[in-house]
Structure formats: C-alpha cells, structure tokens
Coordinates of C-alpha atoms and ligand atoms in Angstrom, one line a residue:
M1 CA 0.0 0.0 0.0
D2 CA 1.3 3.5 -0.9
I3 CA 0.5 5.4 2.3
S4 CA 1.4 8.9 3.2
P5 CA 4.3 9.6 5.6
L6 CA 1.7 11.1 8.1
Q7 CA -0.4 7.9 8.0
K8 CA 2.7 5.9 8.7
A9 CA 3.6 8.1 11.6
R10 CA 0.1 8.0 13.0
Y11 CA 0.2 4.1 13.1
A12 CA 2.8 4.5 15.7
Y13 CA 0.7 6.8 17.9
S14 CA -0.3 5.1 21.2
P15 CA -3.7 6.5 22.4
K16 CA -4.0 7.4 26.1
L17 CA -6.5 5.7 28.3
P18 CA -8.2 6.9 31.5
P19 CA -6.3 5.6 34.5
A20 CA -8.9 3.0 35.6
L21 CA -8.6 1.3 32.2
R22 CA -4.9 1.0 32.4
G23 CA -3.5 -2.4 33.6
P24 CA -5.0 -5.9 33.7
V25 CA -8.7 -6.2 33.2
S26 CA -8.9 -8.3 36.4
G27 CA -8.1 -5.3 38.5
L28 CA -11.0 -3.2 37.2
G29 CA -13.9 -2.4 39.5
L30 CA -17.4 -1.0 38.6
E31 CA -19.1 1.4 40.9
T32 CA -22.9 1.6 40.6
G33 CA -24.5 5.0 41.2
A34 CA -28.1 6.1 41.6
P35 CA -30.8 5.2 39.0
A36 CA -30.7 7.6 36.0
L37 CA -34.1 8.8 35.0
P38 CA -35.3 10.8 32.0
E39 CA -36.9 14.2 32.2
A40 CA -40.0 14.1 34.5
A41 CA -42.5 14.9 31.7
F42 CA -41.5 11.7 29.8
Q43 CA -41.0 9.3 32.6
S44 CA -44.3 7.4 32.4
S45 CA -44.4 7.1 28.6
L46 CA -40.7 5.9 28.5
K47 CA -41.3 3.5 31.4
A48 CA -44.1 2.0 29.4
L49 CA -42.1 1.8 26.2
F50 CA -38.9 0.5 27.9
P51 CA -40.2 -1.6 30.8
L52 CA -37.0 -3.7 30.9
S53 CA -34.3 -1.0 30.4
Y54 CA -36.0 1.8 32.4
G55 CA -34.4 3.0 35.6
Q56 CA -30.9 1.5 35.3
A57 CA -28.1 3.2 37.2
R58 CA -25.1 5.2 36.1
V59 CA -21.8 3.3 36.4
K60 CA -18.2 4.2 36.8
F61 CA -15.0 2.2 36.4
T62 CA -12.5 2.2 39.2
R63 CA -9.1 0.7 39.9
P64 CA -8.3 -1.0 42.2
A65 CA -11.7 -2.7 42.5
K66 CA -13.3 -1.8 45.8
A67 CA -15.4 -4.1 48.1
G68 CA -19.0 -4.0 46.9
D69 CA -18.1 -3.1 43.3
R70 CA -19.9 -5.1 40.7
S71 CA -17.3 -7.5 39.2
L72 CA -16.5 -8.0 35.5
A73 CA -18.6 -11.1 35.4
K74 CA -17.7 -11.9 31.9
G75 CA -14.3 -10.2 31.9
A76 CA -12.2 -13.3 31.7
S77 CA -14.4 -15.4 29.4
A78 CA -14.0 -15.3 25.6
L79 CA -16.5 -12.9 24.3
K80 CA -18.0 -12.5 20.8
V81 CA -18.9 -8.9 20.0
G82 CA -20.3 -7.3 16.8
V83 CA -19.8 -3.6 16.0
I84 CA -21.7 -1.1 13.8
L85 CA -20.6 2.3 12.5
S86 CA -23.8 4.3 12.0
G87 CA -24.7 7.5 10.3
G88 CA -22.3 10.2 9.1
P89 CA -18.5 9.5 9.5
A90 CA -16.7 11.3 12.4
P91 CA -13.0 11.3 13.0
G92 CA -11.9 8.6 15.4
G93 CA -14.4 5.8 14.6
H94 CA -11.5 3.5 13.7
N95 CA -10.0 4.1 17.1
V96 CA -13.3 3.2 18.9
I97 CA -13.0 -0.2 17.1
A98 CA -9.3 -0.4 18.1
G99 CA -10.1 0.3 21.8
L100 CA -12.9 -2.2 21.7
F101 CA -10.7 -4.8 20.0
D102 CA -7.8 -4.3 22.4
G103 CA -10.1 -4.4 25.4
L104 CA -11.6 -7.7 24.3
K105 CA -8.2 -9.2 23.6
A106 CA -6.9 -8.0 27.0
G107 CA -9.9 -9.7 28.7
N108 CA -9.3 -12.9 26.8
P109 CA -7.2 -13.4 23.7
A110 CA -9.8 -15.8 22.3
S111 CA -12.5 -13.1 22.2
T112 CA -13.5 -12.0 18.7
L113 CA -14.8 -8.8 17.1
T114 CA -17.1 -8.9 14.0
G115 CA -17.9 -5.8 12.0
F116 CA -21.3 -5.3 10.4
K117 CA -20.8 -3.9 7.0
G118 CA -22.5 -0.7 5.8
G119 CA -24.1 0.4 9.1
P120 CA -27.2 -1.0 10.9
G121 CA -28.3 -2.6 7.6
G122 CA -25.4 -5.0 8.0
L123 CA -26.9 -6.4 11.2
V124 CA -30.3 -6.8 9.6
D125 CA -28.9 -8.4 6.5
N126 CA -26.1 -10.4 8.2
K127 CA -23.3 -8.8 6.3
T128 CA -20.2 -9.2 8.3
I129 CA -16.4 -9.0 8.3
E130 CA -14.0 -10.4 10.9
I131 CA -11.9 -7.7 12.5
T132 CA -8.4 -9.1 12.9
A133 CA -5.3 -7.5 14.3
E134 CA -3.8 -7.3 10.8
L135 CA -6.9 -5.6 9.3
L136 CA -7.1 -3.1 12.2
A137 CA -3.4 -2.3 12.0
R138 CA -4.1 -0.5 8.7
Y139 CA -6.7 1.8 10.3
R140 CA -5.4 2.7 13.8
N141 CA -5.4 6.5 14.3
T142 CA -6.8 7.2 10.8
G143 CA -10.0 9.0 9.9
G144 CA -13.0 7.5 8.1
F145 CA -15.4 4.7 8.7
D146 CA -14.1 2.7 5.8
I147 CA -12.9 -0.3 7.8
I148 CA -16.4 -1.7 7.7
G149 CA -18.4 1.2 6.1
S150 CA -21.4 3.1 7.6
G151 CA -25.1 3.6 6.7
R152 CA -28.3 5.3 7.9
T153 CA -30.7 2.4 7.9
K154 CA -33.2 2.8 10.8
I155 CA -34.1 -0.5 12.4
E156 CA -37.8 0.2 12.6
T157 CA -40.2 -2.6 11.5
P158 CA -40.9 -5.7 13.5
E159 CA -39.3 -7.8 10.7
Q160 CA -36.1 -5.7 10.9
F161 CA -35.9 -6.2 14.7
E162 CA -36.4 -9.9 14.3
A163 CA -33.8 -10.1 11.5
A164 CA -31.3 -8.2 13.7
F165 CA -32.0 -10.5 16.6
A166 CA -31.6 -13.6 14.3
T167 CA -28.2 -12.3 13.1
A168 CA -26.9 -11.6 16.5
Q169 CA -28.2 -15.0 17.8
G170 CA -26.9 -16.9 14.8
L171 CA -23.4 -15.4 15.3
K172 CA -23.7 -16.3 19.0
L173 CA -22.8 -12.7 20.0
D174 CA -22.5 -11.6 23.6
A175 CA -23.0 -8.0 22.5
V176 CA -23.6 -5.5 19.7
V177 CA -21.8 -2.1 20.0
V178 CA -23.5 0.7 18.0
I179 CA -21.2 3.7 17.3
G180 CA -23.6 6.5 16.3
G181 CA -25.3 9.8 17.0
D182 CA -28.6 10.5 18.7
D183 CA -30.8 8.7 16.2
S184 CA -28.5 5.6 16.0
N185 CA -28.3 5.4 19.8
T186 CA -32.1 5.7 19.9
N187 CA -32.0 2.6 17.7
A188 CA -29.5 1.0 20.2
A189 CA -31.9 1.6 23.1
L190 CA -34.8 0.0 21.1
L191 CA -32.6 -3.0 20.2
A192 CA -31.5 -3.5 23.8
E193 CA -35.1 -3.5 24.9
F194 CA -36.1 -5.9 22.1
F195 CA -33.3 -8.3 23.0
A196 CA -34.2 -8.2 26.6
A197 CA -37.8 -8.9 25.8
K198 CA -36.6 -12.0 24.0
K199 CA -35.0 -13.0 27.3
S200 CA -31.7 -13.0 25.5
S201 CA -28.4 -12.0 27.2
I202 CA -27.1 -10.3 24.1
A203 CA -26.2 -6.8 25.2
V204 CA -26.4 -3.6 23.2
I205 CA -23.9 -0.8 24.0
G206 CA -23.8 2.6 22.3
V207 CA -20.9 5.0 21.7
P208 CA -21.5 8.8 21.3
K209 CA -20.4 9.8 17.8
T210 CA -21.1 12.9 15.7
I211 CA -19.1 15.9 14.4
D212 CA -22.3 17.9 15.1
G213 CA -21.6 17.9 18.9
D214 CA -25.3 17.6 19.7
L215 CA -25.1 14.3 21.6
K216 CA -24.2 15.6 24.9
N217 CA -25.7 16.1 28.3
E218 CA -24.7 16.1 32.0
D219 CA -23.1 12.7 31.5
I220 CA -21.7 13.0 28.0
E221 CA -19.4 16.0 27.7
A222 CA -18.7 15.7 24.0
S223 CA -19.5 13.4 21.1
F224 CA -16.4 12.2 19.3
G225 CA -15.3 13.8 16.0
F226 CA -16.4 17.3 17.1
D227 CA -12.9 18.2 18.2
T228 CA -11.2 17.2 14.9
A229 CA -13.9 18.5 12.6
T230 CA -14.0 21.9 14.2
K231 CA -10.2 22.2 14.2
L232 CA -10.2 21.5 10.5
Y233 CA -13.0 23.9 9.7
A234 CA -11.4 26.6 11.9
E235 CA -8.2 26.2 10.0
L236 CA -10.1 26.7 6.7
V237 CA -12.2 29.6 8.0
G238 CA -9.0 31.3 9.3
N239 CA -7.4 30.9 5.9
I240 CA -10.5 32.3 4.2
E241 CA -10.4 35.3 6.6
R242 CA -6.8 36.0 5.7
D243 CA -7.6 35.7 2.0
S244 CA -10.5 38.1 2.4
A245 CA -8.2 40.6 4.2
S246 CA -5.5 40.1 1.5
G247 CA -7.7 40.5 -1.6
R248 CA -10.1 43.0 0.1
K249 CA -12.9 42.4 -2.4
Y250 CA -15.1 39.6 -1.2
W251 CA -17.6 38.8 1.5
H252 CA -17.4 35.1 2.2
F253 CA -20.5 33.2 3.3
V254 CA -19.5 30.0 4.9
K255 CA -22.1 27.4 5.7
L256 CA -20.8 24.9 8.4
M257 CA -22.1 21.5 8.9
G258 CA -23.8 20.5 12.1
R259 CA -27.4 19.7 11.2
S260 CA -29.8 21.4 13.6
A261 CA -27.4 22.5 16.3
S262 CA -25.0 25.4 15.9
H263 CA -22.2 24.0 18.1
I264 CA -19.8 23.7 15.1
G265 CA -20.5 27.3 14.0
L266 CA -20.1 28.6 17.6
E267 CA -16.8 26.7 18.2
V268 CA -15.4 27.8 14.8
A269 CA -16.4 31.4 15.6
L270 CA -14.7 31.2 19.0
Q271 CA -11.5 30.0 17.2
T272 CA -11.6 32.5 14.3
R273 CA -13.5 35.7 15.2
P274 CA -15.5 36.2 12.0
N275 CA -17.5 39.4 11.3
V276 CA -20.8 37.6 11.7
A277 CA -21.6 34.2 13.1
L278 CA -25.3 33.3 13.0
I279 CA -26.5 31.0 15.8
S280 CA -29.7 29.2 14.9
E281 CA -30.8 28.7 18.6
E282 CA -30.6 32.5 19.2
I283 CA -32.5 33.2 16.0
E284 CA -35.3 30.9 17.2
A285 CA -35.3 32.4 20.7
K286 CA -35.5 36.0 19.3
K287 CA -38.0 34.9 16.6
S288 CA -35.9 36.6 14.0
S289 CA -37.2 36.5 10.5
L290 CA -35.1 36.0 7.4
G291 CA -35.4 39.8 6.9
D292 CA -33.9 40.4 10.4
I293 CA -31.0 38.1 9.7
V294 CA -30.3 39.9 6.4
N295 CA -30.4 43.2 8.2
E296 CA -27.9 42.1 10.8
I297 CA -25.5 41.0 8.1
C298 CA -26.0 44.3 6.2
A299 CA -25.3 46.3 9.3
S300 CA -21.8 44.7 9.5
V301 CA -21.2 45.1 5.7
S302 CA -22.3 48.7 5.8
A303 CA -20.2 49.6 8.9
R304 CA -17.1 48.0 7.4
A305 CA -17.7 49.7 4.0
D306 CA -17.7 53.0 5.8
A307 CA -14.2 52.1 7.1
G308 CA -13.1 51.1 3.5
E309 CA -13.3 47.4 4.3
N310 CA -15.5 45.9 1.6
F311 CA -14.7 42.3 2.7
G312 CA -15.5 40.0 5.5
V313 CA -16.7 36.6 6.7
V314 CA -20.1 35.3 7.7
L315 CA -20.6 31.9 9.3
V316 CA -24.0 30.2 8.6
P317 CA -25.0 27.1 10.6
E318 CA -26.2 24.3 8.4
G319 CA -29.6 24.0 10.1
L320 CA -30.4 27.7 10.2
I321 CA -33.4 27.5 7.9
E322 CA -35.2 25.2 10.4
F323 CA -34.9 27.8 13.2
V324 CA -36.2 30.9 11.5
P325 CA -39.8 30.7 12.9
E326 CA -41.6 31.3 9.5
M327 CA -39.4 28.7 7.8
K328 CA -39.8 26.3 10.8
A329 CA -43.5 26.4 10.4
L330 CA -43.2 25.9 6.7
I331 CA -40.9 22.8 7.1
S332 CA -43.0 21.2 9.8
E333 CA -46.1 21.6 7.5
L334 CA -44.1 20.2 4.6
N335 CA -43.0 17.2 6.8
E336 CA -46.6 16.4 7.7
L337 CA -47.9 16.8 4.1
L338 CA -45.1 14.7 2.6
A339 CA -45.7 12.0 5.2
R340 CA -49.5 12.1 4.7
H341 CA -49.5 12.2 0.9
D342 CA -46.4 10.1 0.3
A343 CA -47.8 7.8 -2.5
E344 CA -49.7 10.5 -4.3
Y345 CA -46.7 12.9 -4.2
K346 CA -44.2 10.4 -5.3
A347 CA -46.4 9.3 -8.3
L348 CA -46.2 12.9 -9.7
Q349 CA -43.8 13.4 -12.7
G350 CA -41.2 16.1 -12.2
V351 CA -40.3 18.5 -9.5
E352 CA -42.5 21.4 -10.8
A353 CA -45.6 19.1 -10.5
Q354 CA -44.5 18.2 -7.0
K355 CA -44.0 21.8 -6.0
A356 CA -47.4 22.7 -7.3
F357 CA -49.1 19.8 -5.6
I358 CA -47.6 20.6 -2.2
S359 CA -47.9 24.3 -2.5
G360 CA -51.7 23.8 -3.2
K361 CA -52.0 21.9 0.1
L362 CA -50.1 24.4 2.3
K363 CA -51.9 26.9 4.6
S364 CA -52.0 30.4 3.0
T365 CA -49.1 32.0 5.0
E366 CA -46.8 29.1 4.4
A367 CA -47.9 28.9 0.7
G368 CA -47.0 32.6 0.3
L369 CA -43.6 32.0 1.9
F370 CA -42.9 28.9 -0.1
K371 CA -43.7 30.8 -3.4
S372 CA -41.4 33.7 -2.4
L373 CA -38.4 31.4 -2.2
P374 CA -36.0 30.8 -5.1
G375 CA -37.0 27.7 -7.1
E376 CA -33.8 25.8 -6.1
I377 CA -34.5 26.3 -2.4
Q378 CA -38.1 25.2 -2.9
A379 CA -36.9 22.0 -4.5
Q380 CA -34.3 21.5 -1.8
L381 CA -37.0 21.8 0.9
L382 CA -38.9 19.0 -0.8
W383 CA -36.1 16.5 -1.2
D384 CA -36.4 13.2 0.6
R385 CA -36.2 13.2 4.4
D386 CA -33.5 11.0 5.9
P387 CA -34.6 7.6 7.3
H388 CA -35.1 9.3 10.7
G389 CA -37.5 11.9 9.3
N390 CA -35.0 14.8 9.3
V391 CA -34.8 17.4 6.5
Q392 CA -31.5 17.0 4.8
V393 CA -30.2 20.4 5.7
S394 CA -26.8 19.8 4.2
R395 CA -28.5 20.0 0.8
I396 CA -30.2 23.3 1.4
E397 CA -28.0 26.1 0.1
T398 CA -28.8 28.6 2.9
E399 CA -25.4 30.4 2.3
K400 CA -26.4 31.2 -1.3
L401 CA -29.9 32.3 -0.3
L402 CA -28.5 34.7 2.4
A403 CA -25.8 36.1 0.1
A404 CA -28.3 36.8 -2.6
M405 CA -30.7 38.4 -0.1
V406 CA -28.0 40.6 1.4
K407 CA -27.0 41.7 -2.1
A408 CA -30.6 42.6 -3.0
R409 CA -31.0 44.5 0.3
L410 CA -27.7 46.4 -0.1
A411 CA -28.9 47.5 -3.6
E412 CA -32.1 48.9 -2.0
L413 CA -30.0 50.7 0.7
A414 CA -27.7 52.1 -1.9
K415 CA -30.7 53.4 -3.9
A416 CA -31.9 55.2 -0.7
G417 CA -28.3 56.6 -0.2
A418 CA -27.8 54.6 3.0
Y419 CA -25.0 52.4 1.7
K420 CA -22.0 53.4 -0.4
G421 CA -19.8 50.3 -0.4
K422 CA -19.0 47.6 -3.0
F423 CA -20.4 44.2 -2.4
D424 CA -19.3 41.0 -4.0
F425 CA -19.4 37.6 -2.5
Q426 CA -18.2 34.0 -2.5
T427 CA -20.0 31.1 -0.9
H428 CA -18.6 27.9 0.7
F429 CA -19.9 24.8 2.4
L430 CA -17.6 23.2 4.9
G431 CA -18.8 19.8 6.0
Y432 CA -17.8 16.6 4.3
E433 CA -14.1 17.6 4.2
G434 CA -14.0 17.4 8.1
R435 CA -15.7 14.1 8.7
C436 CA -12.9 11.8 7.8
A437 CA -9.8 13.8 8.8
F438 CA -7.1 12.0 10.8
P439 CA -8.4 12.3 14.3
S440 CA -6.8 14.9 16.5
N441 CA -4.8 13.6 19.4
F442 CA -7.8 14.4 21.6
D443 CA -10.2 12.3 19.4
A444 CA -7.7 9.5 18.9
D445 CA -7.4 9.2 22.7
Y446 CA -11.1 9.8 23.5
C447 CA -12.3 7.3 20.9
Y448 CA -9.9 4.6 21.9
S449 CA -11.0 5.1 25.5
L450 CA -14.7 5.0 24.5
G451 CA -14.1 1.7 22.7
Y452 CA -12.2 0.2 25.6
T453 CA -15.0 1.4 27.9
A454 CA -17.6 -0.3 25.7
F455 CA -15.7 -3.6 26.1
A456 CA -15.7 -3.1 29.9
L457 CA -19.4 -2.5 30.0
V458 CA -20.0 -5.7 28.0
A459 CA -17.6 -7.6 30.3
C460 CA -19.8 -6.4 33.2
G461 CA -22.9 -7.9 31.6
L462 CA -24.5 -4.5 31.1
S463 CA -26.9 -3.6 28.3
G464 CA -28.7 -0.4 27.1
Y465 CA -25.8 1.8 28.1
L466 CA -23.9 4.5 26.3
S467 CA -20.1 4.4 26.8
S468 CA -19.0 7.5 28.7
V469 CA -15.6 9.1 29.3
K470 CA -15.7 12.3 31.5
N471 CA -13.5 15.1 32.7
L472 CA -12.4 15.6 29.1
A473 CA -11.0 19.2 29.5
A474 CA -8.3 17.7 31.9
P475 CA -5.4 15.6 30.6
A476 CA -6.3 11.9 29.9
D477 CA -4.7 10.7 33.1
Q478 CA -7.6 12.4 34.9
W479 CA -10.4 11.0 32.6
I480 CA -13.2 9.0 34.2
A481 CA -14.7 6.0 32.3
G482 CA -18.2 4.7 32.8
G483 CA -21.6 4.2 31.3
V484 CA -25.0 6.0 31.2
P485 CA -28.4 4.3 30.6
L486 CA -29.6 5.2 27.1
V487 CA -33.2 5.6 28.2
S488 CA -32.3 8.3 30.7
M489 CA -31.4 10.6 27.8
M490 CA -34.6 10.1 25.9
N491 CA -37.7 12.2 25.4
I492 CA -40.7 12.0 23.0
E493 CA -40.6 14.0 19.7
R494 CA -42.7 14.3 16.6
R495 CA -41.1 12.4 13.7
H496 CA -42.6 11.4 10.3
G497 CA -45.9 12.8 11.7
Q498 CA -45.8 10.5 14.8
D499 CA -44.7 10.8 18.4
K500 CA -41.5 8.7 18.9
P501 CA -39.1 8.1 21.7
V502 CA -35.7 9.6 20.8
I503 CA -32.4 10.6 22.5
R504 CA -32.6 14.3 23.2
K505 CA -30.6 16.5 20.8
A506 CA -28.5 19.0 22.7
L507 CA -28.7 22.4 21.1
V508 CA -26.6 25.5 21.9
E509 CA -27.6 26.8 25.3
L510 CA -27.9 30.6 25.2
E511 CA -27.2 30.7 28.9
G512 CA -24.1 28.6 28.5
R513 CA -20.5 29.9 28.7
P514 CA -19.6 29.3 25.0
F515 CA -22.5 31.3 23.7
K516 CA -22.1 34.1 26.3
T517 CA -18.4 34.4 25.6
F518 CA -19.2 34.7 21.9
A519 CA -22.0 37.2 22.5
A520 CA -19.8 39.4 24.6
A521 CA -17.2 39.7 21.8
R522 CA -19.2 39.7 18.6
A523 CA -20.0 43.5 18.3
A524 CA -16.2 44.1 18.2
W525 CA -15.7 41.4 15.6
A526 CA -18.5 42.7 13.3
A527 CA -16.6 46.0 12.8
S528 CA -13.0 44.9 12.9
S529 CA -10.6 42.8 10.8
D530 CA -9.1 41.3 14.0
F531 CA -9.4 37.8 12.6
R532 CA -7.8 34.8 14.4
V533 CA -6.1 32.3 12.2
P534 CA -5.7 29.0 14.1
G535 CA -3.6 27.2 11.4
P536 CA -3.6 23.4 10.8
M537 CA -4.2 20.8 13.4
Q538 CA -0.9 19.5 14.9
Y539 CA -0.3 15.9 15.8
F540 CA 3.3 16.1 17.0
G541 CA 4.9 18.7 19.3
A542 CA 4.1 20.5 22.5
P543 CA 1.0 19.1 24.3
E544 CA -0.5 22.6 24.7
V545 CA -0.7 22.7 20.9
T546 CA -1.4 19.1 20.1
D547 CA -3.8 18.1 22.9
R548 CA -5.8 21.3 23.4
P549 CA -9.5 20.5 23.6
T550 CA -12.2 22.6 21.9
E551 CA -13.0 26.1 23.3
T552 CA -16.5 24.8 23.9
L553 CA -15.3 22.0 26.2
I554 CA -12.9 24.3 28.0
L555 CA -15.6 27.0 28.6
E556 CA -18.2 24.4 29.5
S557 CA -16.0 22.8 32.1
S558 CA -14.7 26.0 33.7
K559 CA -16.9 26.7 36.7
Ligands
LIG1 P1 -24.6 12.2 12.1 O1 -25.7 12.8 12.9 O2 -24.9 10.8 11.6 O3 -23.3 12.1 12.9 O4 -24.3 13.0 10.8 C1 -23.7 14.2 10.8 C2 -23.8 14.9 9.5 O5 -22.5 15.2 9.0 C3 -24.6 16.3 9.6 O6 -23.7 17.3 10.1 C4 -25.1 16.4 8.2 O7 -26.2 17.2 8.2 C5 -25.4 15.0 7.8 O8 -24.5 14.2 8.5 C6 -25.2 14.8 6.3 O9 -25.6 13.5 6.0 P2 -25.2 12.6 4.8 O10 -23.9 12.0 5.1 O11 -26.2 11.6 4.8 O12 -25.2 13.5 3.6

C-alpha cells in the first residue's frame, strides 16, 4: 500500500486511556450510582415503552476494584462482539473499534470482534467482516469509517428487529456495539429492549459519535469527532479570513455542517473571530425573520464599508433554515404533508408538478412564503427526508440564499443613499471535508477510551448503556470511564408525523458559557478585521498545541 508519511507516523501513535482502564482487566472495578431517570414529563411514557431497560443506574470504572463493586462477570471469558458504525462519519471511529478490540483481547485473547458492513443494515442483513489484528493495524489512528463502512438504515419494522436478533443470535454474539449519533443510539436503546424482551443475554452498548456535537448532556461532555472537525473547519475559515483581508474584495458566506445544532459554528467562531456568526438557537429564541438576519449582516457590511473594508466573513450554521420561525412552520407543515400524501406525491412526474401539488395543500401564510423562495430552495426543501425523518439540511443552500438576499437589500439601501460600499461575495460549504480527517490527538485518545469502555461495559454484563468518558477538559490521566443508561437521555418527539421516543438532541444553550463568551465579543468582531487564524491541526509537538480540547469544552468545564 502506498501510504502517506503522516499515515505511517500515525500508526505508531499510542492513544492514552483513563487511569482506571490501564492495567490488567482483572483489577477493574465497577461502581454503581443512583438510577438515572429521563426528564419528568416523559418518565411514564418511557417506562411503558422500555419496561426492561428503564431506571438503570449510572456506572463508573475504578481501579483497584473496591469491596461492593460489581465484578467484571464476563471479563475473563472469551466474548463475541459485533460492532456497527452508524450515520455520518466522524474522525476517530476506527479508534473506537481499536479500543474495543484491544479491550476484548486484554480480557481474553480468544475473544472476537465482528464488523457489520455498511451500518445498521449489516446487522439486519447479516453482512459481516471479521476484524483481525492485521486488518485493524491499517486503520489505527486514521480517519474515516471505511474499515467496515457506515449507513443510515433505521431499524424500525418488527421484521427488521427480528432479523437483527436472528443475526446476533446466529453469530452467538454476547453484545452489539453501536457507534452512532442521537438517532443511532435511539436505535441501540430499542434494540437493547427488544433483545431483553426476547430473554436474550445479548447486550447492546452505544458510543457517542457525531461531528455535530449535539449528543451531549450532564453525563456525555462531547461526542467524538467534534474536536477534529472543528479544528479542521477553523483552519479553513481562518485561511479564508486571511484571504479576504488580502484580496479585500469579497464577503465570504461559509455554511458549516452541524445539522440542527450550531455547536460547530459557535466553536469555529470562537476560534476564528469572523465578522458575523449566526447561531440558529438564538435566531429561534429571538423569533428573527429572514429579513432580520439579512439586516444584521447588512449592518456589518455597511459599517465595514464606511471604514473602507469591503470584505468580511459570515458563518452560517447548516440547520439555520429550520430555526427561522416562519421557515420552521413551513418545514413542519411540509413534513406532515409529505408523510400524509407520500404515495400521491411520489407518483407525480417532475419537481415542478410536486412543488405545485404541495404548495396547493399548504396553509395560506406558508404557501406565500414557499412561493417567495427561489425555485432551487423550494426544490431542496422537498427533497427526501433521511430515514429518521430529518430534512437533509446539508442539501439546502442557505449560504447562497442569504448572500443573494444581502446583495438585494444592499442594492435597496444604496438606492436610498444609505450604503456606499461595494459588495461581491463567494459562498462555501464546509462539511464533508471534516468528517474523515485524521483524528486529532484528543479524538484519537477519546475514541480509543470510548471503545475500551464499551468492552468493559459488555464484560460487566450491562446492556442499554452509552459508553462514557468524562472530565475531558483535563489531561487523559484524569479522565473517568463509565456508562450511562440510554433511556435516561430520551424524550418524546414528533417524527414522520408521529410521536416517537428519541435521544434528546443538545442544542446550543444561550445561557451557556460558550455562547455568552461569543455574544460578549461579537460586536467588536462585526466591525474589525481582527481575525484569528488557528492554522492546521498538529499531531506532534508540545501538548499545549497538540492536545488542546475545543474552546466549547474548556468553557463548559470551567466553573
Ligand atoms: P450524524 O448525525 O450521523 O453524525 O451526521 C452528521 C452529519 O455530518 C450532519 O452534520 C449532516 O447534516 C449530515 O451528517 C449529512 O448527512 P449525509 O452524510 O447523509 O449527507
């Protein structure tokens, strides 16, 4: 294989583990905490939906094991585990598999790890690949999910659940480990309950993945991949800022991935100090219209033009469109209509016929808004939902919509004599280029630890848990490994026109330190060219450069 010098050097990297996981598996203890319950409003419905998994306790690994600790009942026996990579790739997935594999082998060299190919569909369809030490050696500390592939199949129908169970039983698995985001881990919780209802001892353990950073709560400080992806986007945004200050002729509108949540946009803003960074959650809270957002951008463009600076950078979160109240109402009506009239709608020939059909069924306000949007955006809003019922926001070109609206508004202002600058723009979408980057040292360590923890949870005979590693803003020798019951993170949401139990998505908190830090600084950034250029991610060198966690994590963990 012709591999790059960096890939070769990364093979030699030895990820750090939390102290409890270092040393022989036999010395590992498990401390059981209080039962972890979901939000009060959803307790009775979730108890009814998950009678066997509801009310489990948080657990934490300790070393040495203390009297009263639950033992690693299955720690020394040979285990057979299956692993799934689910949803969008996130840097570090290969290291989760490496940590899981090494844990299994440390417990008993006869243990085996099977990969399900192409995501959850691999479990349903029994498509597997044996993960050997030789295979894994080619993927350690590398980005991507290509060792076994990923997919977005939602295990939903009774037939799919039965097929998943038949596969796991047929392979005589002790556990299935699902590496995924909120939707995939919701699936993991449902599978765990289903297996338990079958009186099977096959465990299901989840691992918190997603570059979006929205799978977090009081127990999960960060999802893996967020650190690497934001470092990569921040490098690129910093470079764009410097280019804009060098050429002095463009405003750059940069859409950043992240689906609904603006964690990525906020983190990149904290690292790069752009002129404008839109935060969807604030836009929703302030009930800002598209017109308000355009005016906010125009204010910065205009103030900078007065100072002779006809350039700048605007960060646009991927999911923005869903948070503008009038657009949110439109999307939710579209979701209901598309679910209700699925067959009729799909039978129509061509996108124009589909637009006309749907627009004829919308309520009058929403119909007016839909008709006012550019044709391309109308079509993008109608594209298929993903298997979990989400609008595919990565395909809606919000950055282009906003740039065009800003240009039109500036032309009006210029006509009225209220704007005298020059405005030209470029648009960018940063997303896919960050999902398979070589994991940062942080993600390489975190992912390896999450995988090793998943093994330890299986070895303790637990099921329905999400692998957790805490105290992440501190060096790895202070990290704490444990597990959190999946059901405790769930609530009930409207999906595909129905109420469904799902793991709660964590959006940006407007009272949280990361947002408040940004909000206190942004007025100065809007007017100045005091950009911050973070430069490329470093893998070798001084720990303060190579191991620095995200600003979000640092701010959230500082009391
Ligand atoms: P996950 O939630 O599966 O981690 O996906 C993250 C993500 O990268 C989002 O930021 C983005 O909206 C979406 O995947 C794009 O999905 P796809 O890969 O199907 O185009």
